[in-house]
Amino acid sequence: MLRLLLPVAGLATVLRAANISQRTFGIDYGCNCFVKDGRPFRYISGSIHYSRIPRYYWKDRLLKMKMAGLDAIQTYVPWNYHEPQMGVYDFSGDRDLEYFLQLADETGLLVILRAGPYICAEWDMGGLPAWLLEKESIVLRSSDSDYLAAVEKWMSVLLPKMKPHLYQNGGPIIMVQVENEYGSYFACDYDYLRSLQKLFRQHLGDEVVLFTTDGASQLYLRCGALQGFYATVDFAPGGNVTAAFLAQRSSEPTGPLVNSEFYTGWLDHWGHRHSVVPAQTIAKTLNEILACGANVNLYMFIGGTNFAYWNGANMPYMPQPTSYDYDAPLSEAGDLTEKYFALREVIGMYNQLPEGLIPPTTSKFAYGKVHLQKVGTVVEFLDRLSPAGPVKSTFPLTFVQLKQYFGFVLYRTKLPKNCTEPTQLSSPLNGVHDRAYVSVDGVLQGILERDKSLMINITGKAGANMDILVENMGRVNYGRYNNDFKGLVSNLTLDQDILVEWEIYPLDIDGAVNHSIHGYPDRPKRSVGNPVSYETPTFYTGTLLIPGGIPDLPQDTYVNFPGWTKGQIWINGFNLGRYWPARGPQLTLFVPRNILVSSVPNNITVLELEHSHCSTQACEIEFVDKPVINATTQLFALQEPSAFFFNHLLQLKRSLQKGCTVP
Ligand SMILES: *[C@@H]1O[C@H](CO)[C@@H](O)[C@H](O)[C@H]1NC(C)=O
Ligand SMILES: *[C@@H]1O[C@H](CO)[C@@H](O)[C@H](O)[C@H]1NC(C)=O
Ligand SMILES: *[C@@H]1O[C@H](CO)[C@@H](O)[C@H](O)[C@H]1NC(C)=O
Ligand SMILES: *[C@@H]1O[C@H](CO)[C@@H](O)[C@H](O)[C@H]1NC(C)=O
Ligand SMILES: *[C@@H]1O[C@H](CO)[C@@H](O)[C@H](O)[C@H]1NC(C)=O
Ligand SMILES: *[C@@H]1O[C@H](CO)[C@@H](O)[C@H](O)[C@H]1NC(C)=O
Ligand SMILES: *[C@@H]1O[C@H](CO)[C@@H](O)[C@H](O)[C@H]1NC(C)=O
Ligand SMILES: *[C@@H]1O[C@H](CO)[C@@H](O)[C@H](O)[C@H]1NC(C)=O
């Protein structure tokens, strides 16, 4: 099934090789259209982020997109996914962008590449690498010389790789987006955009169409558009299509109309309701857009998953969950939905739908309950999680100062005095980024949380170890708060006194999960006299056996966490992401089949940060065949609506407009 390719596409690839000089793509301002190979061309595209889908499933998802009648896909390139440390590049495995482009090409899909450097995307720090913050005062997305130097270096690696994949060079990339919604950013630095223009032209040549995307309002286009980039807009269904395109016309009086992000659904935040947008609303506005002869990209066509630690966050601090389902036409797991078929109907009115079978929804399997065992707390495993030992510092250091960018860091200090009565531990400057699990000599004291809980009471004896495990829950991806430092970013106080003399343990949990936590025969030694509470962050392990005698196993599945609170889960060393059923709306995590094996037991490691049922009830997680991503158990009201929400929700409220009156 996965090997099925459209024969036409294969043939075209062969022919192109001999005919490269005929391959052109550009803008015709006379016909208000794109021109491809000398003929007017309009695209209907869909967003898919290769970084949110296992490589194993790229072909399946692309083929489903092709079968929906799309001409093109649009994808972001997350810089921090490819340059995890300054000067260290990774384009292998799930990060093999060139292979992804090749698959799109073989499937008969053109590519609209959103090359960054900033992408937003509900992705950690909007795709910018956290190591940029080593210069604390850096002004991201501006002409700041250190920022620009890093961008130039990265683009000199990325863009030469992309050049052979440009349409005129025989590849699928028809257009390249520079930056993203720059007009929504405070800096409004035209010199920065000019530097990017020079850089992209230098590496990609003069022929390729470079474009920008901004909110559909002159307010955004003012700082987002620049001579030399083609200005496109983004807007939601249900709004006034004519008004939105007239905003684009304020920057581009002639040329093709383009909605670069037509929202098929919407993003989620932990503790808020799951977003759902009805298929009918989207189908209706899509029809209006296409009736205008406009080009459109459906954002997202498939959302996928924020595996590991890749989710971003909005302000006031609201991190996004692991699922990036987005209520898109293809579900997180690539399932065909009603929305898929509704939109395919609309697309079929304008494009010829390809012949052939739509790859079916993959089967999901309910493997059932898996018993887990406590293996030890983070503190008990400290020597294995932090082999180099602690960094000593009078005042706390941030993740970036420790050169650890993701996950967890343990901050330890000794109580300077007897706290026999409840004593206030607080973060007066709201500097716990983002969540801190506090214990004294192994006894849980409470949790501090950014923007939500800045003070707890603790008790303990003078000289006792106070351990504060700080979780980075994802960097802000939108707006002026991109410089999102993690860890304890300001001093903590006990009563009124600043706590000093810290031992700070960088933690390589992902490395330890692969090597020394799972199946380690002897449990870590407990220091005598220290009562250990399993309410403090604790590792649990177990194994999942794939049953024999059933054809086509392993299949995809979802893991459910009955009685668990908040944590992180790995299967065979693959970091599936965060779970937080206590807050929701997401209860289950997607487990793609490619990380499971049937030959030997699959090793599961869970890091539960708060508490499980394990001391009183069955210590189990459960593999089920249906996702639950819409159950908000602890609802936080939306605070001050940011400009971010305002921009997009406003458009939803506007009434509908029939026909097309855009010149
Ligand atoms: C090759 O070029 C000819 C014109 O010289 C054109 O008619 C034909 O469509 C081109 N083929 C492809 C696959 O681009
Ligand atoms: C949509 O916007 C256009 C242009 O601003 C305006 O003329 C028209 O009245 C609007 N339609 C509705 C239904 O509000
Ligand atoms: C803490 O209390 C103990 C008695 O419980 C006492 O021996 C010790 O001196 C006190 N330490 C400080 C720093 O006050
Ligand atoms: C901390 O303890 C004080 C005194 O016992 C009490 O008044 C206060 O409500 C407590 N605060 C919290 C957050 O528990
Ligand atoms: C902590 O307080 C000290 C003394 O006021 C100050 O010098 C230091 O910069 C502060 N550290 C942080 C991380 O805020
Ligand atoms: C752990 O193993 C998994 C599966 O082989 C691999 O994907 C991952 O990169 C490894 N992680 C580390 C930190 O070595
Ligand atoms: C799980 O761990 C055991 C050793 O503890 C190992 O033999 C087995 O191969 C591991 N399973 C996988 C899928 O790596
Ligand atoms: C969650 O989604 C399921 C399946 O679409 C639906 O049956 C259920 O009513 C939804 N629950 C909530 C609370 O919205």
PDB file of C-alpha atoms in Angstrom, residues 66-239:
ATOM      1  CA  LYS A  66      -2.268  13.920  -3.288  1.00  0.00           C
ATOM      2  CA  MET A  67      -5.470  11.889  -3.406  1.00  0.00           C
ATOM      3  CA  ALA A  68      -7.398  14.814  -1.913  1.00  0.00           C
ATOM      4  CA  GLY A  69      -6.664  16.689  -5.126  1.00  0.00           C
ATOM      5  CA  LEU A  70      -3.937  18.964  -3.786  1.00  0.00           C
ATOM      6  CA  ASP A  71      -1.313  20.359  -6.154  1.00  0.00           C
ATOM      7  CA  ALA A  72       1.222  21.136  -3.482  1.00  0.00           C
ATOM      8  CA  ILE A  73       2.278  20.788   0.113  1.00  0.00           C
ATOM      9  CA  GLN A  74       3.664  23.460   2.344  1.00  0.00           C
ATOM     10  CA  THR A  75       6.211  22.684   5.046  1.00  0.00           C
ATOM     11  CA  TYR A  76       8.218  24.578   7.627  1.00  0.00           C
ATOM     12  CA  VAL A  77      11.918  24.009   8.284  1.00  0.00           C
ATOM     13  CA  PRO A  78      12.499  24.199  12.071  1.00  0.00           C
ATOM     14  CA  TRP A  79      16.035  25.503  12.498  1.00  0.00           C
ATOM     15  CA  ASN A  80      16.346  24.177  16.079  1.00  0.00           C
ATOM     16  CA  TYR A  81      15.441  20.665  14.871  1.00  0.00           C
ATOM     17  CA  HIS A  82      18.425  20.656  12.529  1.00  0.00           C
ATOM     18  CA  GLU A  83      21.033  22.622  14.493  1.00  0.00           C
ATOM     19  CA  PRO A  84      20.595  21.334  18.083  1.00  0.00           C
ATOM     20  CA  GLN A  85      23.865  22.915  19.156  1.00  0.00           C
ATOM     21  CA  MET A  86      25.662  25.741  17.480  1.00  0.00           C
ATOM     22  CA  GLY A  87      27.496  24.319  14.456  1.00  0.00           C
ATOM     23  CA  VAL A  88      26.136  20.762  14.900  1.00  0.00           C
ATOM     24  CA  TYR A  89      23.780  19.809  12.080  1.00  0.00           C
ATOM     25  CA  ASP A  90      21.362  16.897  11.813  1.00  0.00           C
ATOM     26  CA  PHE A  91      19.591  15.938   8.591  1.00  0.00           C
ATOM     27  CA  SER A  92      19.322  12.218   9.317  1.00  0.00           C
ATOM     28  CA  GLY A  93      16.351   9.886   9.879  1.00  0.00           C
ATOM     29  CA  ASP A  94      13.211  11.832  10.824  1.00  0.00           C
ATOM     30  CA  ARG A  95      15.171  15.010  10.015  1.00  0.00           C
ATOM     31  CA  ASP A  96      15.990  14.022   6.433  1.00  0.00           C
ATOM     32  CA  LEU A  97      14.363  16.986   4.742  1.00  0.00           C
ATOM     33  CA  GLU A  98      15.807  16.176   1.315  1.00  0.00           C
ATOM     34  CA  TYR A  99      14.287  12.701   1.400  1.00  0.00           C
ATOM     35  CA  PHE A 100      10.949  14.245   2.354  1.00  0.00           C
ATOM     36  CA  LEU A 101      11.172  16.596  -0.643  1.00  0.00           C
ATOM     37  CA  GLN A 102      12.032  13.684  -2.887  1.00  0.00           C
ATOM     38  CA  LEU A 103       8.984  11.737  -1.655  1.00  0.00           C
ATOM     39  CA  ALA A 104       6.730  14.741  -2.273  1.00  0.00           C
ATOM     40  CA  ASP A 105       8.137  14.996  -5.789  1.00  0.00           C
ATOM     41  CA  GLU A 106       7.647  11.281  -6.471  1.00  0.00           C
ATOM     42  CA  THR A 107       4.061  11.575  -5.217  1.00  0.00           C
ATOM     43  CA  GLY A 108       3.401  14.348  -7.733  1.00  0.00           C
ATOM     44  CA  LEU A 109       3.198  17.174  -5.212  1.00  0.00           C
ATOM     45  CA  LEU A 110       4.869  20.543  -5.565  1.00  0.00           C
ATOM     46  CA  VAL A 111       6.426  22.071  -2.475  1.00  0.00           C
ATOM     47  CA  ILE A 112       6.086  25.499  -0.913  1.00  0.00           C
ATOM     48  CA  LEU A 113       9.012  25.759   1.459  1.00  0.00           C
ATOM     49  CA  ARG A 114       8.780  27.958   4.545  1.00  0.00           C
ATOM     50  CA  ALA A 115      12.453  28.213   5.308  1.00  0.00           C
ATOM     51  CA  GLY A 116      12.402  30.489   8.337  1.00  0.00           C
ATOM     52  CA  PRO A 117      14.620  31.357  10.119  1.00  0.00           C
ATOM     53  CA  TYR A 118      11.596  31.988  12.387  1.00  0.00           C
ATOM     54  CA  ILE A 119       8.515  29.816  11.769  1.00  0.00           C
ATOM     55  CA  CYS A 120       6.148  30.196  14.783  1.00  0.00           C
ATOM     56  CA  ALA A 121       4.308  26.880  14.098  1.00  0.00           C
ATOM     57  CA  GLU A 122       3.486  26.174  17.774  1.00  0.00           C
ATOM     58  CA  TRP A 123       7.022  24.791  17.798  1.00  0.00           C
ATOM     59  CA  ASP A 124       9.587  25.381  20.567  1.00  0.00           C
ATOM     60  CA  MET A 125      10.749  29.021  20.325  1.00  0.00           C
ATOM     61  CA  GLY A 126       9.151  29.318  16.895  1.00  0.00           C
ATOM     62  CA  GLY A 127      11.958  27.162  15.485  1.00  0.00           C
ATOM     63  CA  LEU A 128      14.786  29.388  16.688  1.00  0.00           C
ATOM     64  CA  PRO A 129      17.550  27.496  18.515  1.00  0.00           C
ATOM     65  CA  ALA A 130      17.686  28.166  22.262  1.00  0.00           C
ATOM     66  CA  TRP A 131      21.467  28.536  22.067  1.00  0.00           C
ATOM     67  CA  LEU A 132      20.930  31.934  20.436  1.00  0.00           C
ATOM     68  CA  LEU A 133      20.060  33.090  23.963  1.00  0.00           C
ATOM     69  CA  GLU A 134      23.646  32.591  25.083  1.00  0.00           C
ATOM     70  CA  LYS A 135      23.880  36.260  24.230  1.00  0.00           C
ATOM     71  CA  GLU A 136      21.323  37.286  26.824  1.00  0.00           C
ATOM     72  CA  SER A 137      20.399  40.625  25.289  1.00  0.00           C
ATOM     73  CA  ILE A 138      20.030  39.283  21.750  1.00  0.00           C
ATOM     74  CA  VAL A 139      17.194  40.840  19.758  1.00  0.00           C
ATOM     75  CA  LEU A 140      15.817  37.904  17.815  1.00  0.00           C
ATOM     76  CA  ARG A 141      14.360  38.467  14.359  1.00  0.00           C
ATOM     77  CA  SER A 142      16.217  41.742  13.891  1.00  0.00           C
ATOM     78  CA  SER A 143      19.510  43.080  12.516  1.00  0.00           C
ATOM     79  CA  ASP A 144      21.213  42.221  15.803  1.00  0.00           C
ATOM     80  CA  SER A 145      24.671  41.276  14.529  1.00  0.00           C
ATOM     81  CA  ASP A 146      24.998  38.036  16.512  1.00  0.00           C
ATOM     82  CA  TYR A 147      21.538  36.932  15.483  1.00  0.00           C
ATOM     83  CA  LEU A 148      22.244  37.724  11.827  1.00  0.00           C
ATOM     84  CA  ALA A 149      25.611  35.953  11.927  1.00  0.00           C
ATOM     85  CA  ALA A 150      23.937  32.773  13.214  1.00  0.00           C
ATOM     86  CA  VAL A 151      21.205  33.060  10.574  1.00  0.00           C
ATOM     87  CA  GLU A 152      23.768  33.526   7.804  1.00  0.00           C
ATOM     88  CA  LYS A 153      25.698  30.472   8.935  1.00  0.00           C
ATOM     89  CA  TRP A 154      22.574  28.322   9.147  1.00  0.00           C
ATOM     90  CA  MET A 155      21.239  29.476   5.786  1.00  0.00           C
ATOM     91  CA  SER A 156      24.601  28.736   4.203  1.00  0.00           C
ATOM     92  CA  VAL A 157      24.012  25.119   5.262  1.00  0.00           C
ATOM     93  CA  LEU A 158      20.280  24.848   4.544  1.00  0.00           C
ATOM     94  CA  LEU A 159      19.792  26.803   1.330  1.00  0.00           C
ATOM     95  CA  PRO A 160      22.512  25.137  -0.784  1.00  0.00           C
ATOM     96  CA  LYS A 161      20.829  21.815   0.096  1.00  0.00           C
ATOM     97  CA  MET A 162      17.501  23.228  -1.117  1.00  0.00           C
ATOM     98  CA  LYS A 163      18.781  24.725  -4.355  1.00  0.00           C
ATOM     99  CA  PRO A 164      18.774  21.509  -6.421  1.00  0.00           C
ATOM    100  CA  HIS A 165      15.170  20.921  -5.283  1.00  0.00           C
ATOM    101  CA  LEU A 166      13.912  24.191  -6.754  1.00  0.00           C
ATOM    102  CA  TYR A 167      11.391  23.714  -9.544  1.00  0.00           C
ATOM    103  CA  GLN A 168      13.550  25.296 -12.232  1.00  0.00           C
ATOM    104  CA  ASN A 169      16.387  22.977 -11.213  1.00  0.00           C
ATOM    105  CA  GLY A 170      14.253  19.858 -11.608  1.00  0.00           C
ATOM    106  CA  GLY A 171      12.838  19.625  -8.075  1.00  0.00           C
ATOM    107  CA  PRO A 172       9.403  20.236  -6.526  1.00  0.00           C
ATOM    108  CA  ILE A 173       9.943  23.591  -4.707  1.00  0.00           C
ATOM    109  CA  ILE A 174       7.991  26.327  -6.489  1.00  0.00           C
ATOM    110  CA  MET A 175       8.235  29.075  -3.861  1.00  0.00           C
ATOM    111  CA  VAL A 176      10.193  29.855  -0.717  1.00  0.00           C
ATOM    112  CA  GLN A 177       8.760  31.787   2.217  1.00  0.00           C
ATOM    113  CA  VAL A 178      11.090  34.057   4.164  1.00  0.00           C
ATOM    114  CA  GLU A 179      10.428  34.622   7.881  1.00  0.00           C
ATOM    115  CA  ASN A 180       6.822  34.298   9.090  1.00  0.00           C
ATOM    116  CA  GLU A 181       4.160  36.831  10.024  1.00  0.00           C
ATOM    117  CA  TYR A 182       6.940  39.329  10.573  1.00  0.00           C
ATOM    118  CA  GLY A 183       4.400  42.141  10.600  1.00  0.00           C
ATOM    119  CA  SER A 184       3.055  40.819  13.918  1.00  0.00           C
ATOM    120  CA  TYR A 185       6.468  41.203  15.579  1.00  0.00           C
ATOM    121  CA  PHE A 186       7.399  44.340  17.460  1.00  0.00           C
ATOM    122  CA  ALA A 187      10.814  44.877  15.870  1.00  0.00           C
ATOM    123  CA  CYS A 188       9.573  45.995  12.413  1.00  0.00           C
ATOM    124  CA  ASP A 189      13.145  45.967  11.165  1.00  0.00           C
ATOM    125  CA  TYR A 190      13.226  46.372   7.375  1.00  0.00           C
ATOM    126  CA  ASP A 191      17.006  46.033   7.363  1.00  0.00           C
ATOM    127  CA  TYR A 192      16.562  42.539   8.771  1.00  0.00           C
ATOM    128  CA  LEU A 193      14.190  41.603   5.953  1.00  0.00           C
ATOM    129  CA  ARG A 194      16.616  43.132   3.441  1.00  0.00           C
ATOM    130  CA  SER A 195      19.459  41.040   4.871  1.00  0.00           C
ATOM    131  CA  LEU A 196      17.346  37.915   4.520  1.00  0.00           C
ATOM    132  CA  GLN A 197      16.513  38.860   0.962  1.00  0.00           C
ATOM    133  CA  LYS A 198      20.160  39.252   0.065  1.00  0.00           C
ATOM    134  CA  LEU A 199      20.995  35.960   1.756  1.00  0.00           C
ATOM    135  CA  PHE A 200      18.225  33.961   0.092  1.00  0.00           C
ATOM    136  CA  ARG A 201      19.008  35.435  -3.334  1.00  0.00           C
ATOM    137  CA  GLN A 202      22.703  34.745  -2.891  1.00  0.00           C
ATOM    138  CA  HIS A 203      22.069  31.051  -2.168  1.00  0.00           C
ATOM    139  CA  LEU A 204      18.983  30.346  -4.292  1.00  0.00           C
ATOM    140  CA  GLY A 205      19.431  32.674  -7.264  1.00  0.00           C
ATOM    141  CA  ASP A 206      17.205  35.324  -8.793  1.00  0.00           C
ATOM    142  CA  GLU A 207      14.595  33.101 -10.380  1.00  0.00           C
ATOM    143  CA  VAL A 208      12.822  31.589  -7.377  1.00  0.00           C
ATOM    144  CA  VAL A 209       9.691  33.307  -6.046  1.00  0.00           C
ATOM    145  CA  LEU A 210      10.377  34.526  -2.503  1.00  0.00           C
ATOM    146  CA  PHE A 211       7.323  35.464  -0.472  1.00  0.00           C
ATOM    147  CA  THR A 212       6.087  36.577   2.942  1.00  0.00           C
ATOM    148  CA  THR A 213       2.953  35.711   4.913  1.00  0.00           C
ATOM    149  CA  ASP A 214       1.105  38.060   7.266  1.00  0.00           C
ATOM    150  CA  GLY A 215      -2.270  38.528   8.901  1.00  0.00           C
ATOM    151  CA  ALA A 216      -4.832  39.871   6.419  1.00  0.00           C
ATOM    152  CA  SER A 217      -4.730  43.488   7.523  1.00  0.00           C
ATOM    153  CA  GLN A 218      -2.682  46.513   6.526  1.00  0.00           C
ATOM    154  CA  LEU A 219      -1.681  46.685  10.164  1.00  0.00           C
ATOM    155  CA  TYR A 220       0.373  43.501   9.756  1.00  0.00           C
ATOM    156  CA  LEU A 221       1.444  43.984   6.165  1.00  0.00           C
ATOM    157  CA  ARG A 222       3.032  47.315   7.058  1.00  0.00           C
ATOM    158  CA  CYS A 223       6.027  45.650   8.740  1.00  0.00           C
ATOM    159  CA  GLY A 224       5.740  42.217   7.112  1.00  0.00           C
ATOM    160  CA  ALA A 225       5.870  43.081   3.415  1.00  0.00           C
ATOM    161  CA  LEU A 226       8.955  44.234   1.556  1.00  0.00           C
ATOM    162  CA  GLN A 227       9.708  45.089  -2.059  1.00  0.00           C
ATOM    163  CA  GLY A 228      11.233  41.992  -3.631  1.00  0.00           C
ATOM    164  CA  PHE A 229       9.134  39.535  -1.632  1.00  0.00           C
ATOM    165  CA  TYR A 230       5.671  38.668  -2.857  1.00  0.00           C
ATOM    166  CA  ALA A 231       3.244  39.513  -0.010  1.00  0.00           C
ATOM    167  CA  THR A 232       0.610  36.900   0.836  1.00  0.00           C
ATOM    168  CA  VAL A 233      -1.907  36.812   3.685  1.00  0.00           C
ATOM    169  CA  ASP A 234      -3.451  34.296   6.062  1.00  0.00           C
ATOM    170  CA  PHE A 235      -6.996  34.148   7.382  1.00  0.00           C
ATOM    171  CA  ALA A 236      -9.529  31.832   8.966  1.00  0.00           C
ATOM    172  CA  PRO A 237     -12.740  30.340   7.572  1.00  0.00           C
ATOM    173  CA  GLY A 238     -16.026  32.070   8.256  1.00  0.00           C
ATOM    174  CA  GLY A 239     -14.671  35.559   7.639  1.00  0.00           C
TER     175      GLY A 239
END
